[in-house]
PDB file of C-alpha atoms in Angstrom:
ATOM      1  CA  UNK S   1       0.000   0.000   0.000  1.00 40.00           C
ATOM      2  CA  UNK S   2       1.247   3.092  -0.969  1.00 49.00           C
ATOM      3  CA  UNK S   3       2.023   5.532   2.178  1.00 51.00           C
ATOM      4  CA  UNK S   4       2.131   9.116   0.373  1.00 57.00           C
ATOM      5  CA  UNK S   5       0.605  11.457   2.534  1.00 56.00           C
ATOM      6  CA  UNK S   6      -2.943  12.828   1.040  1.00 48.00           C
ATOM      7  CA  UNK S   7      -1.924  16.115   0.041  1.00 52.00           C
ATOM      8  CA  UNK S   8       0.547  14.910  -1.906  1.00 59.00           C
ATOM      9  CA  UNK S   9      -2.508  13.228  -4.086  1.00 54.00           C
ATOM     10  CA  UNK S  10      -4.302  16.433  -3.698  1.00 50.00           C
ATOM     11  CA  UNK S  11      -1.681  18.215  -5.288  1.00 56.00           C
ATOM     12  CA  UNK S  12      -1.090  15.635  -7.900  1.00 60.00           C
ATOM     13  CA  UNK S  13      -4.823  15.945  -8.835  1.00 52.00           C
ATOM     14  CA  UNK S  14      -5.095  19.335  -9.031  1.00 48.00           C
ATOM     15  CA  UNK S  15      -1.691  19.270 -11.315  1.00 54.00           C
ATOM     16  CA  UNK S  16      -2.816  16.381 -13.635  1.00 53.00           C
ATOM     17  CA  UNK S  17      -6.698  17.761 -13.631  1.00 45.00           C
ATOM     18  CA  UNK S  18      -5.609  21.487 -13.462  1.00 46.00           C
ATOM     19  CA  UNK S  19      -2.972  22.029 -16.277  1.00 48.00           C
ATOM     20  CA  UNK S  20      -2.949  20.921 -20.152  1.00 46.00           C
ATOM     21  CA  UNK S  21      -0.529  18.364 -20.458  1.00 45.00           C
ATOM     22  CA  UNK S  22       1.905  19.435 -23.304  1.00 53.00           C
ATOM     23  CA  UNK S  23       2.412  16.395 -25.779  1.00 78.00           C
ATOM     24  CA  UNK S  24       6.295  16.566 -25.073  1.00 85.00           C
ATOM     25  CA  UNK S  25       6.168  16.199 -21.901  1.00 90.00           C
ATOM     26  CA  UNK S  26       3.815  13.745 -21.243  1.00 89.00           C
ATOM     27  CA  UNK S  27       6.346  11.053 -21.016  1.00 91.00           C
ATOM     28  CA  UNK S  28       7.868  12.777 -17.842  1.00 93.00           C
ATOM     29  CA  UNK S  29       4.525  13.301 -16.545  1.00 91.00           C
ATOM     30  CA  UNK S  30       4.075   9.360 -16.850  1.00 90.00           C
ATOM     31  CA  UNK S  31       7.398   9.137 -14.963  1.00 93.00           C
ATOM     32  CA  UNK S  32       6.668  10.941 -12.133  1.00 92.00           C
ATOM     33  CA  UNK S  33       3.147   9.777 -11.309  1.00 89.00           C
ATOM     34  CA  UNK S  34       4.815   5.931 -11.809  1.00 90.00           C
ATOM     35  CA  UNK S  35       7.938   7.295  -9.405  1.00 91.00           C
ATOM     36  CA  UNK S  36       4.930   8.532  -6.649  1.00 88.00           C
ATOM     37  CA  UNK S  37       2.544   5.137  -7.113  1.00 87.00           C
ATOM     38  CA  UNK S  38       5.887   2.737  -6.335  1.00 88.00           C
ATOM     39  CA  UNK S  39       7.206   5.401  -3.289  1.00 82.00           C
ATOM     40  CA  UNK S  40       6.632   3.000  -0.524  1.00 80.00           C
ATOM     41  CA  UNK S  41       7.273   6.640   1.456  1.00 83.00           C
ATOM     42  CA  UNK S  42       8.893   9.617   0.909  1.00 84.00           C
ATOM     43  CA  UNK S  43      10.283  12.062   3.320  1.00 88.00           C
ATOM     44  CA  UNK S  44       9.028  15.740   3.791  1.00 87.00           C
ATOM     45  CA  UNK S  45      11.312  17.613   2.154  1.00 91.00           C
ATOM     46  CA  UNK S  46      11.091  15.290  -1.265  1.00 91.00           C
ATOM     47  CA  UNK S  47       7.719  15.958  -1.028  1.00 89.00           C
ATOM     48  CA  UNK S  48       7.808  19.905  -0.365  1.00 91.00           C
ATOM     49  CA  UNK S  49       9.940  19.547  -3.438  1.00 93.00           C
ATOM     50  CA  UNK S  50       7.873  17.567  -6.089  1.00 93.00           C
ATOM     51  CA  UNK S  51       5.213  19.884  -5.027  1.00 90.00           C
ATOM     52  CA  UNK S  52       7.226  22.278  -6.079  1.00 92.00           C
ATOM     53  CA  UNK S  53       8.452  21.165  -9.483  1.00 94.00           C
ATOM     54  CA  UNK S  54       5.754  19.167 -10.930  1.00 93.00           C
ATOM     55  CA  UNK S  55       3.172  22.477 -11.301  1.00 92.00           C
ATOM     56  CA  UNK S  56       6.208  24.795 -12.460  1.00 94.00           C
ATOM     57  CA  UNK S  57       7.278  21.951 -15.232  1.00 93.00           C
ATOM     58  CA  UNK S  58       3.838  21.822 -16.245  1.00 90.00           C
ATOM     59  CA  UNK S  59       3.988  25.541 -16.569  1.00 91.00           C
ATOM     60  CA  UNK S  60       6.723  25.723 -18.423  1.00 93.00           C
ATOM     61  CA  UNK S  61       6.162  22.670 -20.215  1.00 91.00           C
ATOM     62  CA  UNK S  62       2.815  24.559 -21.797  1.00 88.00           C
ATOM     63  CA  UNK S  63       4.621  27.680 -22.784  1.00 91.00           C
ATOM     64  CA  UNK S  64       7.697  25.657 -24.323  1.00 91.00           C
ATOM     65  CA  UNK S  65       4.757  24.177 -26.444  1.00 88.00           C
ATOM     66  CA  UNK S  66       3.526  27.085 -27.843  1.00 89.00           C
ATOM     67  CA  UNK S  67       7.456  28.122 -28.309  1.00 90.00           C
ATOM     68  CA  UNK S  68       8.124  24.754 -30.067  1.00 89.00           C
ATOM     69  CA  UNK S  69       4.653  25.252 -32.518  1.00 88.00           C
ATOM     70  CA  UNK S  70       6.159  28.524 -33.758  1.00 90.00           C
ATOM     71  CA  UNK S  71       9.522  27.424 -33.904  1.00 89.00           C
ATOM     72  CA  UNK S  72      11.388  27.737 -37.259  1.00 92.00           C
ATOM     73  CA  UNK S  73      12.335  24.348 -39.009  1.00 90.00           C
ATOM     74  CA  UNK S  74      16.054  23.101 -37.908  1.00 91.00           C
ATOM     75  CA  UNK S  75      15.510  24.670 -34.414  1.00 92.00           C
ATOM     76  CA  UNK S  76      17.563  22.907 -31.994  1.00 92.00           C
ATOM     77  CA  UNK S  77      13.989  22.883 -29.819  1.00 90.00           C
ATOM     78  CA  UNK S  78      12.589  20.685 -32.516  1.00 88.00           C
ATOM     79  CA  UNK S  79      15.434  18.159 -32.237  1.00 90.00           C
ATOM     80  CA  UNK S  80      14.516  14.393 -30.938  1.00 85.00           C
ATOM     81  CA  UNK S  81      16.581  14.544 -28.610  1.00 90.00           C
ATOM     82  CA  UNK S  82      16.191  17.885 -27.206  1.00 92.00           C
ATOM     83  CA  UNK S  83      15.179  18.232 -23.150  1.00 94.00           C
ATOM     84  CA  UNK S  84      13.520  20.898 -22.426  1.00 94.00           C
ATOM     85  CA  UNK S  85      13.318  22.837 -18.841  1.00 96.00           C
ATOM     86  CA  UNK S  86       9.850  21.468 -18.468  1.00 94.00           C
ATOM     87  CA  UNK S  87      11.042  17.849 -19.147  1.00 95.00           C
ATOM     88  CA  UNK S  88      13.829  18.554 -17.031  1.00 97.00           C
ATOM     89  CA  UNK S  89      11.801  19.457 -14.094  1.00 96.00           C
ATOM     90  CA  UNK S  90      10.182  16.718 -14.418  1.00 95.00           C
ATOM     91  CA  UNK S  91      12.538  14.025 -14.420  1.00 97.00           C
ATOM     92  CA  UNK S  92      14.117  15.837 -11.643  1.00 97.00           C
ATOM     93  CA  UNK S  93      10.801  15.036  -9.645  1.00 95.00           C
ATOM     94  CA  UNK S  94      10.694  11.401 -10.859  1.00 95.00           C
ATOM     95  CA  UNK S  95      14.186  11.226  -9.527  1.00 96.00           C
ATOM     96  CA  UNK S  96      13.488  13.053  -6.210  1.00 95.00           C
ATOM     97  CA  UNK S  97      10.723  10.111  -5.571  1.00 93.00           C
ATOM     98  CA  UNK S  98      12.931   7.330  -6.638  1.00 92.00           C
ATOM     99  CA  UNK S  99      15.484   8.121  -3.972  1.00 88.00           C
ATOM    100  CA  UNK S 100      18.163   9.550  -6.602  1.00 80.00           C
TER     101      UNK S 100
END
């Protein structure tokens, strides 16, 4: 049974029910709710901190969206392999709730 304090599921709800989810970073997104369904706990601070990061990715993760849909062909943004600071923040979270 997973032992994540409620607000922590408040939060995630409001972030997963309250923000678009931007194609690109949709991935991450999967990452981090995987990362918080497997945390058999996670300490106070970790949690202060995905608070934290998952609802400014998701931010940012929308604006680099409407960035990327403007950008001009060959833009490094538009590159597979490209992370952007939305994705980032978001696999920083995932991280933060697999103990890494």
């Amino acid at each position: 049974m997973n032992k994540l304090p409620l607000q922590f599921w408040a939060v995630a709800a409001l972030v997963v029910t309250g923000y678009a989810q931007a194609d690109h970073c949709a991935t991450n997104l999967a990452s981090v709710q995987n990362a918080a369904n497997q945390a058999p706990s996670v300490q106070p601070n970790v949690l202060s901190a995905v608070e934290a990061l998952v609802p400014a990715a998701l931010e940012a993760c929308g604006k680099e969206e409407l960035a990327m849909t403007g950008a001009e062909s060959g833009s490094p943004m538009l590159a597979p392999d490209y992370v952007s600071v939305g994705q980032s923040m978001l696999i920083n979270a995932a991280d933060l709730l697999n103990g890494q």
